[in-house]
Amino acid sequence: MQDSVQSTSNTEAFSVERYKPIEKQAPDYPRGALRKGLEGDCTVRYTVNTKGEVESPEVLANCHPLFKNTSLEAAKTFRYTPRMVNGQPVAVQNVHNTFEYRIH
């Protein structure tokens, strides 16, 4: 006689939708940087909240001081569709955006 083992698993449907940018406008080129002919990159880190808005933006290292304010102000205007987990909006931390300042 064989023993029969019945395997059951408790699997639930799990759905995840990534956050997606809706509106991302480039910052204005700082006048002081233009006058000096400066180019560079500035990376901003922030959280995308459950409403798709940017929270707590901060500039990471290696950003010229003349690019900091315009990068932070631009990031604050970004809008996203929020990340969804099982139909509920979820905040996403540690989102990075690099602004490239180039004179053409």
PDB file of C-alpha atoms in Angstrom:
ATOM      1  CA  MET A   1       0.000   0.000   0.000  1.00  0.00           C
ATOM      2  CA  GLN A   2       1.333   3.393  -0.937  1.00  0.00           C
ATOM      3  CA  ASP A   3       0.926   6.494   1.074  1.00  0.00           C
ATOM      4  CA  SER A   4      -0.390   9.360  -0.916  1.00  0.00           C
ATOM      5  CA  VAL A   5       0.776  12.849  -0.182  1.00  0.00           C
ATOM      6  CA  GLN A   6      -1.346  15.667  -1.381  1.00  0.00           C
ATOM      7  CA  SER A   7       0.416  18.918  -1.979  1.00  0.00           C
ATOM      8  CA  THR A   8      -1.469  22.126  -1.601  1.00  0.00           C
ATOM      9  CA  SER A   9      -0.146  25.571  -2.105  1.00  0.00           C
ATOM     10  CA  ASN A  10      -1.639  28.816  -1.069  1.00  0.00           C
ATOM     11  CA  THR A  11      -0.983  30.939  -4.100  1.00  0.00           C
ATOM     12  CA  GLU A  12      -2.630  34.271  -4.410  1.00  0.00           C
ATOM     13  CA  ALA A  13      -2.810  36.437  -7.460  1.00  0.00           C
ATOM     14  CA  PHE A  14      -0.119  39.079  -7.195  1.00  0.00           C
ATOM     15  CA  SER A  15      -0.033  41.927  -9.671  1.00  0.00           C
ATOM     16  CA  VAL A  16       2.503  44.712  -9.908  1.00  0.00           C
ATOM     17  CA  GLU A  17       2.462  47.694 -12.245  1.00  0.00           C
ATOM     18  CA  ARG A  18       5.560  49.865 -12.493  1.00  0.00           C
ATOM     19  CA  TYR A  19       5.448  53.588 -11.924  1.00  0.00           C
ATOM     20  CA  LYS A  20       5.636  55.540 -15.194  1.00  0.00           C
ATOM     21  CA  PRO A  21       6.473  59.155 -15.942  1.00  0.00           C
ATOM     22  CA  ILE A  22       3.570  61.320 -17.096  1.00  0.00           C
ATOM     23  CA  GLU A  23       5.269  64.707 -17.030  1.00  0.00           C
ATOM     24  CA  LYS A  24       8.999  65.410 -16.906  1.00  0.00           C
ATOM     25  CA  GLN A  25      10.143  68.843 -17.997  1.00  0.00           C
ATOM     26  CA  ALA A  26      13.791  69.728 -18.365  1.00  0.00           C
ATOM     27  CA  PRO A  27      15.109  72.462 -16.085  1.00  0.00           C
ATOM     28  CA  ASP A  28      16.083  75.899 -17.338  1.00  0.00           C
ATOM     29  CA  TYR A  29      19.806  76.291 -17.934  1.00  0.00           C
ATOM     30  CA  PRO A  30      21.156  78.424 -15.077  1.00  0.00           C
ATOM     31  CA  ARG A  31      22.270  81.844 -16.381  1.00  0.00           C
ATOM     32  CA  GLY A  32      25.433  81.801 -14.292  1.00  0.00           C
ATOM     33  CA  ALA A  33      26.426  78.458 -15.786  1.00  0.00           C
ATOM     34  CA  LEU A  34      25.723  79.753 -19.306  1.00  0.00           C
ATOM     35  CA  ARG A  35      27.858  82.852 -18.730  1.00  0.00           C
ATOM     36  CA  LYS A  36      30.718  80.666 -17.530  1.00  0.00           C
ATOM     37  CA  GLY A  37      30.248  78.095 -20.298  1.00  0.00           C
ATOM     38  CA  LEU A  38      29.710  75.314 -17.755  1.00  0.00           C
ATOM     39  CA  GLU A  39      28.311  71.930 -18.717  1.00  0.00           C
ATOM     40  CA  GLY A  40      27.667  68.949 -16.487  1.00  0.00           C
ATOM     41  CA  ASP A  41      25.281  66.422 -15.023  1.00  0.00           C
ATOM     42  CA  CYS A  42      23.249  66.586 -11.842  1.00  0.00           C
ATOM     43  CA  THR A  43      21.550  63.531 -10.357  1.00  0.00           C
ATOM     44  CA  VAL A  44      18.565  63.950  -8.061  1.00  0.00           C
ATOM     45  CA  ARG A  45      17.209  61.169  -5.833  1.00  0.00           C
ATOM     46  CA  TYR A  46      13.602  61.201  -4.609  1.00  0.00           C
ATOM     47  CA  THR A  47      10.529  59.194  -3.665  1.00  0.00           C
ATOM     48  CA  VAL A  48       7.508  58.837  -5.940  1.00  0.00           C
ATOM     49  CA  ASN A  49       4.572  58.852  -3.517  1.00  0.00           C
ATOM     50  CA  THR A  50       1.230  57.047  -3.840  1.00  0.00           C
ATOM     51  CA  LYS A  51      -0.214  60.020  -5.754  1.00  0.00           C
ATOM     52  CA  GLY A  52       2.617  59.959  -8.299  1.00  0.00           C
ATOM     53  CA  GLU A  53       4.227  63.107  -6.902  1.00  0.00           C
ATOM     54  CA  VAL A  54       7.893  63.642  -6.070  1.00  0.00           C
ATOM     55  CA  GLU A  55       8.799  63.811  -2.373  1.00  0.00           C
ATOM     56  CA  SER A  56      12.074  64.568  -0.601  1.00  0.00           C
ATOM     57  CA  PRO A  57      14.254  65.340  -3.624  1.00  0.00           C
ATOM     58  CA  GLU A  58      17.962  65.622  -2.896  1.00  0.00           C
ATOM     59  CA  VAL A  59      20.988  66.232  -5.071  1.00  0.00           C
ATOM     60  CA  LEU A  60      23.626  63.517  -5.070  1.00  0.00           C
ATOM     61  CA  ALA A  61      27.381  64.175  -5.118  1.00  0.00           C
ATOM     62  CA  ASN A  62      29.309  65.524  -8.106  1.00  0.00           C
ATOM     63  CA  CYS A  63      26.762  68.155  -9.083  1.00  0.00           C
ATOM     64  CA  HIS A  64      28.099  71.657  -9.745  1.00  0.00           C
ATOM     65  CA  PRO A  65      26.473  74.107  -7.307  1.00  0.00           C
ATOM     66  CA  LEU A  66      25.041  76.189 -10.169  1.00  0.00           C
ATOM     67  CA  PHE A  67      22.971  73.198 -11.336  1.00  0.00           C
ATOM     68  CA  LYS A  68      21.557  72.171  -7.939  1.00  0.00           C
ATOM     69  CA  ASN A  69      18.578  74.504  -7.528  1.00  0.00           C
ATOM     70  CA  THR A  70      17.281  74.171 -11.088  1.00  0.00           C
ATOM     71  CA  SER A  71      17.586  70.377 -10.893  1.00  0.00           C
ATOM     72  CA  LEU A  72      15.686  70.211  -7.592  1.00  0.00           C
ATOM     73  CA  GLU A  73      12.960  72.566  -8.830  1.00  0.00           C
ATOM     74  CA  ALA A  74      12.515  70.577 -12.045  1.00  0.00           C
ATOM     75  CA  ALA A  75      12.306  67.261 -10.164  1.00  0.00           C
ATOM     76  CA  LYS A  76       9.574  68.658  -7.902  1.00  0.00           C
ATOM     77  CA  THR A  77       7.352  69.210 -10.955  1.00  0.00           C
ATOM     78  CA  PHE A  78       7.608  65.609 -12.222  1.00  0.00           C
ATOM     79  CA  ARG A  79       4.429  63.530 -12.205  1.00  0.00           C
ATOM     80  CA  TYR A  80       4.101  59.746 -12.446  1.00  0.00           C
ATOM     81  CA  THR A  81       1.425  57.122 -12.528  1.00  0.00           C
ATOM     82  CA  PRO A  82       2.073  55.448  -9.165  1.00  0.00           C
ATOM     83  CA  ARG A  83       3.368  51.917  -8.741  1.00  0.00           C
ATOM     84  CA  MET A  84       0.451  49.568  -8.128  1.00  0.00           C
ATOM     85  CA  VAL A  85       0.623  46.348  -6.118  1.00  0.00           C
ATOM     86  CA  ASN A  86      -2.578  44.309  -6.102  1.00  0.00           C
ATOM     87  CA  GLY A  87      -4.527  47.367  -7.161  1.00  0.00           C
ATOM     88  CA  GLN A  88      -3.145  49.606  -4.403  1.00  0.00           C
ATOM     89  CA  PRO A  89      -0.748  52.521  -5.013  1.00  0.00           C
ATOM     90  CA  VAL A  90       2.651  52.074  -3.374  1.00  0.00           C
ATOM     91  CA  ALA A  91       5.426  54.651  -2.886  1.00  0.00           C
ATOM     92  CA  VAL A  92       8.741  54.017  -4.648  1.00  0.00           C
ATOM     93  CA  GLN A  93      11.877  55.197  -2.878  1.00  0.00           C
ATOM     94  CA  ASN A  94      15.345  55.852  -4.248  1.00  0.00           C
ATOM     95  CA  VAL A  95      14.289  56.973  -7.732  1.00  0.00           C
ATOM     96  CA  HIS A  96      17.141  58.691  -9.602  1.00  0.00           C
ATOM     97  CA  ASN A  97      16.976  61.190 -12.444  1.00  0.00           C
ATOM     98  CA  THR A  98      20.075  62.687 -14.053  1.00  0.00           C
ATOM     99  CA  PHE A  99      19.776  66.114 -15.644  1.00  0.00           C
ATOM    100  CA  GLU A 100      22.279  66.744 -18.428  1.00  0.00           C
ATOM    101  CA  TYR A 101      23.313  70.349 -18.931  1.00  0.00           C
ATOM    102  CA  ARG A 102      24.846  70.894 -22.369  1.00  0.00           C
ATOM    103  CA  ILE A 103      25.406  74.082 -24.340  1.00  0.00           C
ATOM    104  CA  HIS A 104      24.529  73.528 -27.995  1.00  0.00           C
TER     105      HIS A 104
END
